[in-house]
Amino acid sequence: MASEIVDCTPYREQLLALVAELPEVPRADLYGFLQQAKELSERLPEGLAAALDSFNAEGSEAGYLLLRGLPVVEDELPPTPSSTPAPVDRRRTAMEAMLALAGRRLGLHTGYQELRSGTVYHDVYPSPGAHYLSSETSETLLEFHTEMAYHVLQPNYVMLACSRADHERRAETLVGSVRRALPLLSEEVRTRLFDRKLPCCVDVAFRGGEEDPGAIAEVKPLYGNVNDPYLGYDRELLAPEEPEDKEAVAALSQALDDVTESVKLTPGDLLIIDNFRTTHARTPFTPRWDGLDRWLHRVYIRTDRNGQLSGGERAGDVIAFTPRR
């Protein structure tokens, strides 16, 4: 399986040369931008390409791949955004280009119609008064969740690229891997949770304007290969009803806590999270609202696993919500 961390500093000049070949305004023609990124991804440095291909084929025990030391020039960055979506005419940042090149090596960038105005590239930054389930929170813990576990077409990968860290560099991205948690579960708990559909609520963006539509989806906490299962988990939204289910989910939750790893993202880092085999969270940090607060870029990647693709899809497509049932 892939190593969890790849030092990309030796590839700086090669990567900057590839970035220079990408269109400067990606949102003006995102399909074209991502298609060109696909072609350029075939020319990624050999060591980086091999790490991406290995992770895509086999994953890793930790459930993530961290590309460290990618080229980013903080002095050339605009202020951290304070609104979304990004202007169509905004020039690409180096880390947005890295998300294109690495992401197209893995699969298809995908937007979700109800989320962030249906955009594909998301700016992740602190926002005053953000909902506690939102990635725009800062001073509260963003709890463990498998991204869109309740969505029939949930992404295979969540990619987070860092242009700016928080001022104190306190914020940590937490990742809990089912591959590491599974040995901590009893056979009884594994059997109870495997292929068992449990009620699940959905994030605010997917509630259709209702304040609380209840558990409109059903999610299997463990599914796929019984010996190497996929994970569907959300600490805030999974809503088991039967006592045995509640106990089993609590055991799974504890196991994921016990194997959690933390990653402090610094400028030039790109974290690729295997969204089928992990749950992730983010610890609190304190923004200063000075234009230099933490700024990540996020994209979602679909692959041909788990029926995500049916044929004819393109990188840059935006899809509508269908809850798992």
Short mmCIF file of C-alpha atoms in Angstrom, two decimals:
data_model
loop_
_atom_site.label_atom_id
_atom_site.label_comp_id
_atom_site.label_asym_id
_atom_site.label_seq_id
_atom_site.Cartn_x
_atom_site.Cartn_y
_atom_site.Cartn_z
CA MET A 1 0.00 0.00 0.00
CA ALA A 2 1.01 3.60 -0.51
CA SER A 3 3.14 5.46 2.01
CA GLU A 4 1.14 8.19 3.74
CA ILE A 5 3.49 11.12 3.01
CA VAL A 6 5.23 12.15 -0.20
CA ASP A 7 7.90 14.88 -0.13
CA CYS A 8 7.31 16.89 -3.30
CA THR A 9 10.02 19.53 -2.80
CA PRO A 10 12.37 17.82 -5.30
CA TYR A 11 9.68 18.21 -7.98
CA ARG A 12 9.16 21.96 -7.54
CA GLU A 13 10.49 23.13 -10.91
CA GLN A 14 8.78 20.33 -12.85
CA LEU A 15 5.47 21.08 -11.17
CA LEU A 16 5.73 24.83 -11.74
CA ALA A 17 6.35 24.14 -15.43
CA LEU A 18 3.17 22.02 -15.61
CA VAL A 19 1.17 24.68 -13.76
CA ALA A 20 2.31 27.28 -16.29
CA GLU A 21 0.70 25.24 -19.08
CA LEU A 22 -2.73 25.34 -17.43
CA PRO A 23 -5.22 28.11 -18.28
CA GLU A 24 -4.89 31.02 -15.85
CA VAL A 25 -8.66 31.41 -15.24
CA PRO A 26 -10.02 27.92 -14.56
CA ARG A 27 -13.66 28.84 -13.91
CA ALA A 28 -14.04 30.53 -17.30
CA ASP A 29 -14.02 27.05 -18.90
CA LEU A 30 -13.74 24.47 -16.15
CA TYR A 31 -14.32 21.49 -18.45
CA GLY A 32 -11.45 22.63 -20.65
CA PHE A 33 -9.23 23.39 -17.66
CA LEU A 34 -9.74 19.92 -16.17
CA GLN A 35 -9.29 18.20 -19.52
CA GLN A 36 -5.96 19.93 -19.99
CA ALA A 37 -5.05 18.95 -16.43
CA LYS A 38 -5.78 15.33 -17.31
CA GLU A 39 -3.34 15.49 -20.22
CA LEU A 40 -0.69 17.20 -18.09
CA SER A 41 -1.17 14.67 -15.27
CA GLU A 42 0.46 12.09 -17.53
CA ARG A 43 3.65 14.15 -17.21
CA LEU A 44 3.76 14.39 -13.43
CA PRO A 45 7.13 13.51 -11.89
CA GLU A 46 7.56 9.75 -11.77
CA GLY A 47 7.70 9.43 -7.98
CA LEU A 48 4.59 11.55 -7.46
CA ALA A 49 2.64 9.79 -10.22
CA ALA A 50 3.54 6.39 -8.77
CA ALA A 51 2.37 7.43 -5.30
CA LEU A 52 -0.96 8.66 -6.65
CA ASP A 53 -1.49 5.53 -8.74
CA SER A 54 -0.68 3.23 -5.82
CA PHE A 55 -3.02 5.09 -3.48
CA ASN A 56 -5.78 5.02 -6.09
CA ALA A 57 -5.38 1.27 -6.59
CA GLU A 58 -4.84 0.08 -3.02
CA GLY A 59 -5.38 2.96 -0.61
CA SER A 60 -3.32 3.05 2.58
CA GLU A 61 -3.63 1.81 6.15
CA ALA A 62 -4.05 5.38 7.41
CA GLY A 63 -6.66 6.19 4.78
CA TYR A 64 -4.94 9.26 3.38
CA LEU A 65 -2.10 10.43 1.18
CA LEU A 66 -0.33 13.68 2.08
CA LEU A 67 1.59 15.51 -0.62
CA ARG A 68 3.94 17.86 1.21
CA GLY A 69 6.06 20.68 -0.17
CA LEU A 70 4.09 21.53 -3.30
CA PRO A 71 4.93 24.93 -4.82
CA VAL A 72 2.98 27.79 -3.27
CA VAL A 73 4.02 31.45 -3.09
CA GLU A 74 2.15 32.99 -0.18
CA ASP A 75 3.27 36.54 -1.00
CA GLU A 76 1.44 36.33 -4.34
CA LEU A 77 -1.87 35.16 -2.86
CA PRO A 78 -4.93 37.41 -2.73
CA PRO A 79 -6.60 37.91 0.67
CA THR A 80 -8.35 34.89 2.14
CA PRO A 81 -11.91 34.87 0.73
CA SER A 82 -14.84 36.02 2.83
CA SER A 83 -17.65 34.91 0.50
CA THR A 84 -18.52 32.05 -1.80
CA PRO A 85 -18.58 31.07 -4.63
CA ALA A 86 -15.32 32.45 -6.03
CA PRO A 87 -15.60 34.98 -8.86
CA VAL A 88 -15.55 33.33 -12.27
CA ASP A 89 -12.67 35.57 -13.36
CA ARG A 90 -10.42 34.77 -10.38
CA ARG A 91 -7.00 33.56 -11.49
CA ARG A 92 -5.91 30.13 -10.36
CA THR A 93 -3.73 29.69 -7.32
CA ALA A 94 -0.85 27.24 -7.39
CA MET A 95 -2.70 24.92 -5.02
CA GLU A 96 -5.85 24.96 -7.18
CA ALA A 97 -3.62 23.88 -10.06
CA MET A 98 -2.20 21.08 -7.91
CA LEU A 99 -5.75 19.91 -7.14
CA ALA A 100 -6.38 19.74 -10.88
CA LEU A 101 -3.22 17.82 -11.77
CA ALA A 102 -3.32 15.34 -8.88
CA GLY A 103 -7.10 15.00 -8.97
CA ARG A 104 -7.21 14.13 -12.66
CA ARG A 105 -4.66 11.40 -12.04
CA LEU A 106 -7.23 9.88 -9.64
CA GLY A 107 -10.61 10.45 -11.27
CA LEU A 108 -13.28 13.05 -12.01
CA HIS A 109 -13.75 16.35 -10.19
CA THR A 110 -17.41 16.59 -9.24
CA GLY A 111 -19.69 19.34 -7.99
CA TYR A 112 -22.87 18.73 -5.99
CA GLN A 113 -25.83 20.81 -7.10
CA GLU A 114 -27.08 21.68 -3.63
CA LEU A 115 -23.64 22.42 -2.14
CA ARG A 116 -21.75 25.70 -2.54
CA SER A 117 -23.99 26.86 -5.41
CA GLY A 118 -23.08 23.75 -7.40
CA THR A 119 -19.43 24.76 -7.77
CA VAL A 120 -16.60 22.25 -8.18
CA TYR A 121 -13.81 24.17 -6.47
CA HIS A 122 -14.58 25.22 -2.89
CA ASP A 123 -12.75 27.80 -0.82
CA VAL A 124 -12.66 26.68 2.82
CA TYR A 125 -12.18 29.60 5.19
CA PRO A 126 -13.55 30.72 8.58
CA SER A 127 -16.88 32.51 8.52
CA PRO A 128 -18.58 34.29 11.45
CA GLY A 129 -21.73 32.53 12.63
CA ALA A 130 -21.22 29.46 10.44
CA HIS A 131 -23.48 26.44 11.09
CA TYR A 132 -21.80 23.93 13.39
CA LEU A 133 -21.95 21.27 10.64
CA SER A 134 -20.25 23.57 8.13
CA SER A 135 -16.60 23.50 7.07
CA GLU A 136 -16.65 27.28 7.62
CA THR A 137 -16.69 26.82 11.40
CA SER A 138 -13.47 27.71 13.16
CA GLU A 139 -13.74 27.97 16.94
CA THR A 140 -15.66 24.73 17.42
CA LEU A 141 -14.76 21.15 16.54
CA LEU A 142 -15.99 20.01 13.15
CA GLU A 143 -16.98 16.46 14.13
CA PHE A 144 -16.01 13.18 12.48
CA HIS A 145 -17.84 12.48 9.25
CA THR A 146 -17.52 10.47 6.07
CA GLU A 147 -18.19 13.14 3.45
CA MET A 148 -21.76 12.78 2.13
CA ALA A 149 -22.05 9.17 3.34
CA TYR A 150 -25.80 9.63 2.82
CA HIS A 151 -25.42 10.47 -0.91
CA VAL A 152 -25.79 7.71 -3.52
CA LEU A 153 -22.90 9.32 -5.42
CA GLN A 154 -20.66 10.26 -2.50
CA PRO A 155 -17.13 11.15 -3.60
CA ASN A 156 -14.35 8.58 -3.44
CA TYR A 157 -11.81 11.22 -2.46
CA VAL A 158 -11.88 14.50 -0.57
CA MET A 159 -8.89 16.63 -1.52
CA LEU A 160 -7.81 19.54 0.68
CA ALA A 161 -5.02 21.85 -0.46
CA CYS A 162 -3.53 24.50 1.83
CA SER A 163 -2.64 27.97 0.61
CA ARG A 164 -2.61 29.49 4.12
CA ALA A 165 -2.48 27.93 7.57
CA ASP A 166 -4.20 29.45 10.59
CA HIS A 167 -2.06 32.05 12.35
CA GLU A 168 -1.11 29.90 15.35
CA ARG A 169 -0.95 26.73 13.23
CA ARG A 170 -3.23 24.98 15.69
CA ALA A 171 -5.83 23.55 13.32
CA GLU A 172 -5.53 19.82 12.80
CA THR A 173 -7.32 17.61 10.31
CA LEU A 174 -8.14 14.34 12.07
CA VAL A 175 -8.47 11.10 10.11
CA GLY A 176 -9.79 7.79 11.43
CA SER A 177 -9.23 4.75 9.19
CA VAL A 178 -11.54 1.74 9.18
CA ARG A 179 -8.57 -0.44 8.27
CA ARG A 180 -7.00 0.43 11.60
CA ALA A 181 -10.23 0.47 13.57
CA LEU A 182 -11.58 -2.88 12.38
CA PRO A 183 -9.23 -5.08 14.47
CA LEU A 184 -10.46 -3.25 17.59
CA LEU A 185 -14.08 -4.28 16.97
CA SER A 186 -15.55 -7.49 18.33
CA GLU A 187 -16.94 -10.03 15.91
CA GLU A 188 -20.38 -9.25 17.29
CA VAL A 189 -20.08 -5.55 16.48
CA ARG A 190 -18.70 -6.23 13.01
CA THR A 191 -21.55 -8.61 12.24
CA ARG A 192 -24.13 -6.17 13.58
CA LEU A 193 -22.92 -3.24 11.48
CA PHE A 194 -21.94 -5.01 8.27
CA ASP A 195 -24.42 -4.34 5.43
CA ARG A 196 -26.94 -3.03 7.96
CA LYS A 197 -28.83 0.10 6.89
CA LEU A 198 -29.17 2.68 9.66
CA PRO A 199 -31.19 5.92 9.59
CA CYS A 200 -29.09 8.97 8.75
CA CYS A 201 -29.85 12.67 8.62
CA VAL A 202 -28.24 14.90 5.99
CA ASP A 203 -26.30 18.16 6.00
CA VAL A 204 -28.13 21.47 5.81
CA ALA A 205 -27.41 21.97 2.09
CA PHE A 206 -29.27 18.76 1.21
CA ARG A 207 -32.41 19.34 3.30
CA GLY A 208 -34.39 21.06 0.56
CA GLY A 209 -35.03 24.15 2.66
CA GLU A 210 -36.54 22.21 5.57
CA GLU A 211 -35.08 22.98 8.97
CA ASP A 212 -35.13 19.34 10.08
CA PRO A 213 -36.51 16.74 7.66
CA GLY A 214 -35.26 13.94 9.91
CA ALA A 215 -33.39 10.84 8.82
CA ILE A 216 -34.18 10.83 5.09
CA ALA A 217 -31.29 8.52 4.18
CA GLU A 218 -30.02 5.10 5.22
CA VAL A 219 -26.31 4.38 5.57
CA LYS A 220 -24.40 1.13 6.08
CA PRO A 221 -21.59 1.69 8.62
CA LEU A 222 -19.61 -1.25 7.17
CA TYR A 223 -20.07 -2.68 3.69
CA GLY A 224 -18.25 -4.17 0.70
CA ASN A 225 -15.58 -6.77 1.52
CA VAL A 226 -16.21 -8.17 4.99
CA ASN A 227 -12.46 -8.43 5.61
CA ASP A 228 -11.60 -4.99 4.21
CA PRO A 229 -14.86 -3.04 4.42
CA TYR A 230 -15.81 0.44 3.38
CA LEU A 231 -16.98 2.87 6.05
CA GLY A 232 -20.13 5.00 6.27
CA TYR A 233 -20.01 7.11 9.44
CA ASP A 234 -21.12 10.52 10.67
CA ARG A 235 -21.00 11.33 14.36
CA GLU A 236 -23.62 14.07 14.12
CA LEU A 237 -25.97 12.62 11.48
CA LEU A 238 -26.05 8.82 11.88
CA ALA A 239 -29.18 8.08 13.92
CA PRO A 240 -29.48 4.43 15.01
CA GLU A 241 -32.73 3.63 16.79
CA GLU A 242 -32.43 0.12 18.19
CA PRO A 243 -30.35 -0.31 21.38
CA GLU A 244 -28.10 -2.95 19.77
CA ASP A 245 -27.40 -0.61 16.86
CA LYS A 246 -26.62 2.29 19.19
CA GLU A 247 -24.17 0.13 21.13
CA ALA A 248 -22.47 -1.12 17.97
CA VAL A 249 -22.13 2.40 16.53
CA ALA A 250 -20.71 3.60 19.85
CA ALA A 251 -18.10 0.83 19.69
CA LEU A 252 -17.21 1.81 16.14
CA SER A 253 -17.00 5.45 17.19
CA GLN A 254 -14.60 4.61 20.02
CA ALA A 255 -12.45 2.46 17.75
CA LEU A 256 -12.17 5.30 15.23
CA ASP A 257 -11.17 7.67 18.05
CA ASP A 258 -8.52 5.21 19.19
CA VAL A 259 -6.83 5.08 15.79
CA THR A 260 -7.19 8.75 14.84
CA GLU A 261 -4.21 10.49 13.28
CA SER A 262 -3.80 14.26 13.11
CA VAL A 263 -2.43 16.24 10.18
CA LYS A 264 -1.51 19.91 10.47
CA LEU A 265 -1.84 21.36 6.99
CA THR A 266 0.73 23.98 6.09
CA PRO A 267 1.08 25.96 2.86
CA GLY A 268 2.04 23.61 0.03
CA ASP A 269 0.30 20.58 1.57
CA LEU A 270 -2.34 18.59 -0.31
CA LEU A 271 -4.25 15.99 1.70
CA ILE A 272 -6.11 13.26 -0.19
CA ILE A 273 -8.64 11.47 2.03
CA ASP A 274 -10.03 8.07 1.05
CA ASN A 275 -13.67 8.88 1.66
CA PHE A 276 -14.76 5.23 1.43
CA ARG A 277 -12.48 4.06 4.23
CA THR A 278 -12.20 6.96 6.65
CA THR A 279 -13.95 9.56 8.68
CA HIS A 280 -12.39 12.98 9.21
CA ALA A 281 -12.75 16.03 11.44
CA ARG A 282 -11.09 19.38 12.13
CA THR A 283 -10.01 20.85 15.45
CA PRO A 284 -10.81 24.47 16.44
CA PHE A 285 -8.65 27.48 15.63
CA THR A 286 -8.97 31.23 16.17
CA PRO A 287 -9.36 33.48 13.12
CA ARG A 288 -8.23 37.10 13.15
CA TRP A 289 -10.39 38.33 10.23
CA ASP A 290 -7.35 40.12 8.78
CA GLY A 291 -7.37 38.70 5.24
CA LEU A 292 -4.66 36.22 6.17
CA ASP A 293 -6.75 33.54 7.89
CA ARG A 294 -6.61 29.84 7.10
CA TRP A 295 -7.43 29.16 3.44
CA LEU A 296 -7.90 25.70 2.01
CA HIS A 297 -9.17 24.64 -1.41
CA ARG A 298 -11.41 21.56 -1.62
CA VAL A 299 -12.51 19.32 -4.45
CA TYR A 300 -14.38 16.02 -4.56
CA ILE A 301 -13.27 13.20 -6.84
CA ARG A 302 -15.42 10.35 -8.14
CA THR A 303 -14.02 7.11 -9.54
CA ASP A 304 -15.59 3.98 -11.01
CA ARG A 305 -15.91 2.33 -7.57
CA ASN A 306 -19.27 1.61 -5.93
CA GLY A 307 -21.35 2.58 -8.94
CA GLN A 308 -20.27 6.23 -8.85
CA LEU A 309 -19.94 6.38 -12.62
CA SER A 310 -22.30 4.93 -15.22
CA GLY A 311 -20.51 6.12 -18.37
CA GLY A 312 -20.16 9.42 -20.19
CA GLU A 313 -19.34 11.54 -17.14
CA ARG A 314 -16.78 14.32 -17.37
CA ALA A 315 -14.54 16.02 -14.85
CA GLY A 316 -16.41 19.16 -13.84
CA ASP A 317 -19.91 17.66 -13.90
CA VAL A 318 -22.38 18.83 -11.26
CA ILE A 319 -24.82 16.21 -9.93
CA ALA A 320 -28.10 16.33 -8.01
CA PHE A 321 -28.81 14.79 -4.62
CA THR A 322 -30.22 11.30 -4.26
CA PRO A 323 -30.25 9.95 -0.69
CA ARG A 324 -29.08 6.44 0.03
CA ARG A 325 -32.00 4.15 0.86
#
